[in-house]
Short mmCIF file of C-alpha atoms in Angstrom, two decimals:
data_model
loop_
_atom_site.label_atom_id
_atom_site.label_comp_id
_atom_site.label_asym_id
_atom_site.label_seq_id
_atom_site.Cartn_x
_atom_site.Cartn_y
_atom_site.Cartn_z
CA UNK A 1 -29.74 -26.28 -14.50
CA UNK A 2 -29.82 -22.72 -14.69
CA UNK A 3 -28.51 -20.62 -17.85
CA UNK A 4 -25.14 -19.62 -16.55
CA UNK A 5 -25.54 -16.12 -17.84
CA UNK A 6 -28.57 -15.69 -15.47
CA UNK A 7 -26.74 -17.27 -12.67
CA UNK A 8 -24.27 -15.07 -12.55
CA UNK A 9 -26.31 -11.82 -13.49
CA UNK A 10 -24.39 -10.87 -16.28
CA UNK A 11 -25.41 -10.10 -20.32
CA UNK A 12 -24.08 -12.53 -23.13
CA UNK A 13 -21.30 -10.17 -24.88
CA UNK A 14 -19.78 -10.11 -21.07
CA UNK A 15 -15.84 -9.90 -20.83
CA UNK A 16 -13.93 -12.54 -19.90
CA UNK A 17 -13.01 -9.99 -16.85
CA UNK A 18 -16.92 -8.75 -15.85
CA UNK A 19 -17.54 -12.95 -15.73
CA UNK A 20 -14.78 -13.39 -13.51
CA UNK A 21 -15.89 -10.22 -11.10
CA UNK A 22 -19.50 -11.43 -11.64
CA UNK A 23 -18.35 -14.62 -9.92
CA UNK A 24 -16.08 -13.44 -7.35
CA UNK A 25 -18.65 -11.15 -5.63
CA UNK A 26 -21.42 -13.56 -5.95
CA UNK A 27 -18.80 -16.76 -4.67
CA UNK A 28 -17.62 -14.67 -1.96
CA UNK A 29 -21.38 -14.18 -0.48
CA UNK A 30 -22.59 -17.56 -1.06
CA UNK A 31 -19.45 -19.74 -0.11
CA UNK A 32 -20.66 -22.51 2.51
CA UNK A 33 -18.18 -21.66 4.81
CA UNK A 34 -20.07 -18.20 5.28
CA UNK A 35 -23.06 -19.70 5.44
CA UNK A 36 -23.28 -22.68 8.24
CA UNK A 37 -26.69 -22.45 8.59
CA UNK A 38 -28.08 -22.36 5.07
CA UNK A 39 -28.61 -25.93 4.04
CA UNK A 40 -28.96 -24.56 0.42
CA UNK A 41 -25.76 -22.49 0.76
CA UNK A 42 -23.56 -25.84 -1.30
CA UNK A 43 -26.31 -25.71 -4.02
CA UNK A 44 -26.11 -22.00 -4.53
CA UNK A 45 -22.09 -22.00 -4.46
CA UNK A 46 -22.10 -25.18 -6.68
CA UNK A 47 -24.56 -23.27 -8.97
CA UNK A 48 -22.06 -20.73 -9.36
CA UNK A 49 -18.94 -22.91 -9.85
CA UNK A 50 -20.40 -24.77 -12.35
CA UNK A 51 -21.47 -21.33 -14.03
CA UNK A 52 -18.25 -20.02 -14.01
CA UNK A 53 -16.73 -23.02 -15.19
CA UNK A 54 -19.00 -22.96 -18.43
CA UNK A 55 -18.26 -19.17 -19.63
CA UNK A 56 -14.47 -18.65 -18.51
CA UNK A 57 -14.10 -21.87 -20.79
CA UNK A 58 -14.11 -20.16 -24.21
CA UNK A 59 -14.59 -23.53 -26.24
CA UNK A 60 -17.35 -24.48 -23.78
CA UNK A 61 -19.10 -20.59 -24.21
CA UNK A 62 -19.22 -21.16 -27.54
CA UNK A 63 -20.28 -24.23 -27.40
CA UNK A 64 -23.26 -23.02 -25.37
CA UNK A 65 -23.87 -19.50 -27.20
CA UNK A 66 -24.31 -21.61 -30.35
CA UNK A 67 -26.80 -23.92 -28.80
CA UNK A 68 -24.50 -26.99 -29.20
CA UNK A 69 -24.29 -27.72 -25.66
CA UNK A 70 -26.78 -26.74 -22.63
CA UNK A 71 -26.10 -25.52 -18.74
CA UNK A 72 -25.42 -28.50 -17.74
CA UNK A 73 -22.23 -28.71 -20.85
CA UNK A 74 -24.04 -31.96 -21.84
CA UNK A 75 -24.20 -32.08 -25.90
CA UNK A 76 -27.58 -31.05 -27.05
CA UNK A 77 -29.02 -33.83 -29.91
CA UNK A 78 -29.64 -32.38 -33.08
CA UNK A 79 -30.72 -34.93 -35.52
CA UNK A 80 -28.89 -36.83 -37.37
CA UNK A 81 -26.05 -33.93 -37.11
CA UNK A 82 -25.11 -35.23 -34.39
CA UNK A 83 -23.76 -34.30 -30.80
CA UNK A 84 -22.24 -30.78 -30.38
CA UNK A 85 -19.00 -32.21 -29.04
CA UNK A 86 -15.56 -32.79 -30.13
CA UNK A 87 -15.26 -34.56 -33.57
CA UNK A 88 -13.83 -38.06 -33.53
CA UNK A 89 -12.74 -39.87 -36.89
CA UNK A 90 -15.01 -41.85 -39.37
CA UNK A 91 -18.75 -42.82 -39.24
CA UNK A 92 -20.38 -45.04 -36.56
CA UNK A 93 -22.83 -47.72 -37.54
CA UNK A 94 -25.58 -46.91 -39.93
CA UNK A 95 -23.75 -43.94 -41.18
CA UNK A 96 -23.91 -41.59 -38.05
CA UNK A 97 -21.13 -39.44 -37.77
CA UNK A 98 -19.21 -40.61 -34.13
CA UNK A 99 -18.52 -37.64 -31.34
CA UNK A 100 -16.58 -38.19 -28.14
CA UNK A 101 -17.37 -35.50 -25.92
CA UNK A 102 -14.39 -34.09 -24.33
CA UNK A 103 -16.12 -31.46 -21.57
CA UNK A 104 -17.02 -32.48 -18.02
CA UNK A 105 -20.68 -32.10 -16.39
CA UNK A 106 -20.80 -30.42 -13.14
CA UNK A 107 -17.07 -29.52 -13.54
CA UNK A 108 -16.08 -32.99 -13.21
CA UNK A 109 -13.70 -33.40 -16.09
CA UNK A 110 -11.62 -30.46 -17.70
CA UNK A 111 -10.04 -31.66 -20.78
CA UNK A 112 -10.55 -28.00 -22.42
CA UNK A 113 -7.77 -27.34 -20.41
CA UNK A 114 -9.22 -24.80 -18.12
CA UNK A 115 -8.89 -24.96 -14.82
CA UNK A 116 -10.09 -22.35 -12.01
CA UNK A 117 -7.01 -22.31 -9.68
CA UNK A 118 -6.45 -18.82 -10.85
CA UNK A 119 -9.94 -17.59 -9.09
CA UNK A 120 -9.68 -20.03 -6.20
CA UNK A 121 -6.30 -20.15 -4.89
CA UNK A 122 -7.19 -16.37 -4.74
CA UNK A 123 -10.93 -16.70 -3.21
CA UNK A 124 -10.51 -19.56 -0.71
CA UNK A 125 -6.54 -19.68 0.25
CA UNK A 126 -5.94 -21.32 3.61
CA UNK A 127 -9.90 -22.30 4.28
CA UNK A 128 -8.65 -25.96 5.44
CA UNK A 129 -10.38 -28.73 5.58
CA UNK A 130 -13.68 -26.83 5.41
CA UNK A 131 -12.33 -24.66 2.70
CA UNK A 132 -11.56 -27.81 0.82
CA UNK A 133 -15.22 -29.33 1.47
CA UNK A 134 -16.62 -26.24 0.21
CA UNK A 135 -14.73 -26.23 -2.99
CA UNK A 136 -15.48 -29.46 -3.13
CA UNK A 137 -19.03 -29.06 -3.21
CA UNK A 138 -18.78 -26.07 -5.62
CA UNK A 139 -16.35 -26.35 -7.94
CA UNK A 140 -15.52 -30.23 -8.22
CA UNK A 141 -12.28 -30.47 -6.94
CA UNK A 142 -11.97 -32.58 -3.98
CA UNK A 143 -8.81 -32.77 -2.01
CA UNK A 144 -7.09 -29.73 -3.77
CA UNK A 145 -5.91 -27.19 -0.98
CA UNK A 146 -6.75 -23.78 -2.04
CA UNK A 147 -6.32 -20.47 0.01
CA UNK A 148 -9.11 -17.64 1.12
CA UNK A 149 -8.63 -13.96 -0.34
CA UNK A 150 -6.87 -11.67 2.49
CA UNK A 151 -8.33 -9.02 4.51
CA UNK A 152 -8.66 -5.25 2.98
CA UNK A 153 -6.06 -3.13 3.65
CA UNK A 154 -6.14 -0.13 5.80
CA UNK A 155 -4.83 3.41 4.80
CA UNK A 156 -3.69 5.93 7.60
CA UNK A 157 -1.89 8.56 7.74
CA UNK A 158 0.57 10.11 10.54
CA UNK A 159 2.59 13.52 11.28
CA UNK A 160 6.33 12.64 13.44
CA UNK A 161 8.18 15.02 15.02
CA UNK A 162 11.36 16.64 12.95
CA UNK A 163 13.55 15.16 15.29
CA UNK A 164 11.90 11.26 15.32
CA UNK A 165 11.76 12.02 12.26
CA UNK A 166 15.56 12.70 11.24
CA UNK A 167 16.73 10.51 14.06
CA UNK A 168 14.61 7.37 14.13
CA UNK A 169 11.84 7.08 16.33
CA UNK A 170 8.49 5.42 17.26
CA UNK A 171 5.06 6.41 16.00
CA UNK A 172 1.63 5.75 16.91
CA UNK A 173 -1.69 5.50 14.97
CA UNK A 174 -5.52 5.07 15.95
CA UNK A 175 -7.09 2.52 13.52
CA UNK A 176 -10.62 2.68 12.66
CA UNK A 177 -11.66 0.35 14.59
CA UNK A 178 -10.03 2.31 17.38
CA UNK A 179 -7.20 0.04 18.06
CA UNK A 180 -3.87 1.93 18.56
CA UNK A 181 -0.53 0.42 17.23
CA UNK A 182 3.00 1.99 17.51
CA UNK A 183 5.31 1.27 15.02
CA UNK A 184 8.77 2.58 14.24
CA UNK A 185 9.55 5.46 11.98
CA UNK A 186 13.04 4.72 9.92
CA UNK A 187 16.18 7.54 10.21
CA UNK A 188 14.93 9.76 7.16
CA UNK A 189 12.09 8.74 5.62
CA UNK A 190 10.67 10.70 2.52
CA UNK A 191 8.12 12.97 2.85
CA UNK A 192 4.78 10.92 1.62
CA UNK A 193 6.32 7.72 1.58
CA UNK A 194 4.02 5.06 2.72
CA UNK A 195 5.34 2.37 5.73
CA UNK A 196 3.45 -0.89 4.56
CA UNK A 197 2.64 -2.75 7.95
CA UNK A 198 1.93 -6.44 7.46
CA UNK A 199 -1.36 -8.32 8.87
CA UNK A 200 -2.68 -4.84 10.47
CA UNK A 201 -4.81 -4.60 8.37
CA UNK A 202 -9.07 -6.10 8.29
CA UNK A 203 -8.96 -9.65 9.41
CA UNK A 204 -10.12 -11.83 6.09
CA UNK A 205 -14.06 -12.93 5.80
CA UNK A 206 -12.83 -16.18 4.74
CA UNK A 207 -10.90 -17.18 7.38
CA UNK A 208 -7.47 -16.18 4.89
CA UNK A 209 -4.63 -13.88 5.93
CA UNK A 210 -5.89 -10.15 7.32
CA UNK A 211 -4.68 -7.31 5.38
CA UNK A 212 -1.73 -5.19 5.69
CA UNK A 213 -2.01 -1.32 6.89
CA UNK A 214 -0.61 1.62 4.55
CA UNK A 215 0.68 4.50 7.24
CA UNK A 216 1.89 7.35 4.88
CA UNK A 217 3.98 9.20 6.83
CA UNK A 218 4.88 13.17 6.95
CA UNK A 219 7.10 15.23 8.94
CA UNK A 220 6.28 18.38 11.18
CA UNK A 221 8.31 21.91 11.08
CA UNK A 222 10.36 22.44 13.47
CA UNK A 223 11.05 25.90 15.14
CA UNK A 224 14.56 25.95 14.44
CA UNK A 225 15.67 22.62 12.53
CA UNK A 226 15.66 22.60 8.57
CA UNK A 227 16.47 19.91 6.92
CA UNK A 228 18.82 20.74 3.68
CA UNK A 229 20.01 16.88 1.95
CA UNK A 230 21.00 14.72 4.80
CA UNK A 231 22.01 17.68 7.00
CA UNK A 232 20.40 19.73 9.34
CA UNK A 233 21.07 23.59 9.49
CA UNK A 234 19.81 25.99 12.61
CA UNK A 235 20.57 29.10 13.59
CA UNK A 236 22.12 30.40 16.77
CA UNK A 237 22.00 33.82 17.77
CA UNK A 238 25.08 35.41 19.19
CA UNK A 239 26.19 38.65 21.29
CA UNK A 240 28.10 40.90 20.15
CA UNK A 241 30.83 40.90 22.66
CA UNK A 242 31.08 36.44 21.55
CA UNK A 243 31.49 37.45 18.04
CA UNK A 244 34.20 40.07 18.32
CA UNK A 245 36.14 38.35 21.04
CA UNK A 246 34.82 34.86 20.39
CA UNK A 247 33.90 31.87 23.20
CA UNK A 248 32.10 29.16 24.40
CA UNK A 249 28.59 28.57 23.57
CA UNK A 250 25.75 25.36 23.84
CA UNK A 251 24.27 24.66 20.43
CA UNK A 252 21.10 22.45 20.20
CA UNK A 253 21.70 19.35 18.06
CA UNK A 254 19.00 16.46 17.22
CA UNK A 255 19.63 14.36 20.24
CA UNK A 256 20.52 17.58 22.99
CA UNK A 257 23.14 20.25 22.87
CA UNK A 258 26.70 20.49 22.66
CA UNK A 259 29.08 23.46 23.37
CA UNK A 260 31.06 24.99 20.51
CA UNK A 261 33.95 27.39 20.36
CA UNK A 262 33.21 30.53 18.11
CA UNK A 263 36.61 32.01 17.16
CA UNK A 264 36.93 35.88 17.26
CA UNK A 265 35.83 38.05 14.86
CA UNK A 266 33.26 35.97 14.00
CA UNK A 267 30.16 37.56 11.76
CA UNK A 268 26.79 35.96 10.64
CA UNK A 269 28.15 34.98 7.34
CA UNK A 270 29.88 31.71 9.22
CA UNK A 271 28.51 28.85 8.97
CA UNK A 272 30.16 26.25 11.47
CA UNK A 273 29.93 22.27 10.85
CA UNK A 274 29.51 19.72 13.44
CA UNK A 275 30.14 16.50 11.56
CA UNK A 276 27.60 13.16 12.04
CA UNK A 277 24.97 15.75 14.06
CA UNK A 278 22.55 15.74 10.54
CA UNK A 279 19.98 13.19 9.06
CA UNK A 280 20.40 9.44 10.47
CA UNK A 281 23.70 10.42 12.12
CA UNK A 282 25.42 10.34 8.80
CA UNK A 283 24.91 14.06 7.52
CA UNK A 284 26.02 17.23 9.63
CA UNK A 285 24.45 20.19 11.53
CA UNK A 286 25.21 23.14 10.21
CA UNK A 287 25.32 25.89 11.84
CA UNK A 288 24.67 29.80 11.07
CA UNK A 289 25.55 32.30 13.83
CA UNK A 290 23.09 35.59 13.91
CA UNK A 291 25.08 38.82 15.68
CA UNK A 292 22.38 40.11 18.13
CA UNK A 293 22.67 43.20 19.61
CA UNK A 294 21.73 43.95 23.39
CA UNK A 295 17.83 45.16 23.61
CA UNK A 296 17.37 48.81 24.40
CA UNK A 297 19.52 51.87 24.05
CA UNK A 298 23.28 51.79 24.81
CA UNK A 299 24.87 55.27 24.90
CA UNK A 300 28.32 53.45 25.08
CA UNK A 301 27.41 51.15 22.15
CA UNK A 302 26.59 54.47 20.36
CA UNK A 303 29.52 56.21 21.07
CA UNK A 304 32.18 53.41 19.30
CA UNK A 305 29.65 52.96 16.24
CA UNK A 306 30.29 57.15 16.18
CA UNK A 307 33.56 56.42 16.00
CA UNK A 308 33.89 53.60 14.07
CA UNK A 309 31.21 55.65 11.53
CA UNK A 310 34.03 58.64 11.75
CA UNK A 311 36.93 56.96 11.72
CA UNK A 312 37.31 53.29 10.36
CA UNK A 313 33.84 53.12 8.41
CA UNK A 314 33.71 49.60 6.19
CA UNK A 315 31.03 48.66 4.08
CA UNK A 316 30.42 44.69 4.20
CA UNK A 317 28.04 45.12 0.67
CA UNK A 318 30.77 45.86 -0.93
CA UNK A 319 32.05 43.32 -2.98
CA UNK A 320 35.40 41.92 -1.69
#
């Protein structure tokens, strides 16, 4: 048997966590199950497993660092010292002190109390029957059901429409392995927030669960929408005639238009409300009215700003 240290290609004064990474790398190459055709491919994975077993162990480790043990975890003899094992009580015939030795070989018994479900329900979840074997052959543990590591997530990123966006709507985004998937965007999502899309993501080595994709999501402009809270404000330009005598006009909302009544007299300081018409149907659309004068020169126009000028002048700076 190999030194474990060598085995698993890492220095002596290793963590507890570079051991652990050491072996899940090297576990996740060499695993039978990835390797049908290797006859050696149990050895190497045993190899490993047994390894592993040694230095995540800290009694065992030190058992082995101070030479009282060797790769196998079999007590080394050392004179009439004894066996490097676990100290029983009194002195055996002829004055030799008595040892029972409480560690396993090969991973077969773990009365340290460590035990490497931690490593393998995470490596090998939901392998099966050939999962099992593998472990098996590895790590010592017949029968016990352990599950294969999922899949990598996937990142993407996607731009919706103001409207799908305040309104609920459907998306759709090119993965790269060039499969498209549409998913649905919720009523008022926040800007950034990532949509977490379970199994899209790369199908497992292993044979475990694939991985989920991450689609963070962010909204486009829109040429007239704003979004202020949960409501929605535009603006909506206006004769002149409309806001001194007031009537009917269409007003674009999230979902189409809808005609509103501006009253007479109305200037572009009034904002009007239409309630339920904002973000996810439960804020409002506001909106502003903009006075716009009719394009070109209108001598008649002229003549009653004259005499308004002349006559009535107001000045709507002018605090109130």
């Amino acid at each position: 048997m190999r030194d474990p240290y060598d085995v698993l290609n890492v220095p002596k004064g290793a963590s507890d966590a570079e051991i652990k990474k050491a072996f899940r790398k090297l576990a996740k190459t060499h695993h039978p199950d990835r390797n049908p055709n290797d006859p050696k491919a149990k050895e190497r994975f045993s190899e490993l497993s047994h390894a592993y077993d040694l230095l995540s162990d800290s009694e065992k480790r030190g058992q082995f660092d101070r030479g009282e043990i060797d790769a196998e975890g079999k007590p080394k003899f050392s004179g009439f010292g004894g066996f490097g094992g676990s100290r029983g009580t009194g002195a055996g015939a002829g004055g030799f002190e008595q040892y029972t030795w409480t560690g396993g070989s090969g991973g077969s018994g773990r009365s340290s109390g460590f035990s490497a479900e931690d490593i393998f329900s995470d490596l090998f979840a939901g392998l099966g029957g050939r999962g099992r074997a593998g472990f098996a052959a590895g790590a010592g543990t017949a029968g016990r059901t352990q599950s294969a590591p999922k899949g990598d997530d996937l990142s993407a990123e996607v731009t919706v429409p103001f409207t799908d966006w305040a309104i609920g709507g459907k998306a759709r985004v090119v993965l790269p392995t060039g499969r498209e998937l549409e998913f649905s965007i919720p009523a008022g999502i926040q800007e950034g927030k990532t949509i977490r899309l379970k199994g899209q993501g790369n199908s497992s080595p292993l044979g475990g669960e694939p991985g989920d994709l991450l689609v963070t999501v962010h909204i486009a402009s829109h040429p007239h929408f704003r979004a202020d809270g949960h409501n929605v404000r535009v603006e909506v330009p206006i004769t002149l005639y409309e806001a001194v005598l007031g009537g009917k006009i269409r007003v674009p909302t999230l979902d189409g238009s809808v005609e509103l009544t501006v009253p007479p007299n109305s200037t572009g300081a009034r904002t009007m409300r239409l309630k339920g018409k904002g973000i996810a149907g439960t804020g409002d659309l506001l909106v502003s009215l903009r006075v716009v004068l009719p394009p070109g020169p209108d001598a008649e126009l002229e003549k009653l700003a004259k005499r308004m000028r002349d006559g009535a002048p107001y000045d709507p700076r002018k605090a109130s």
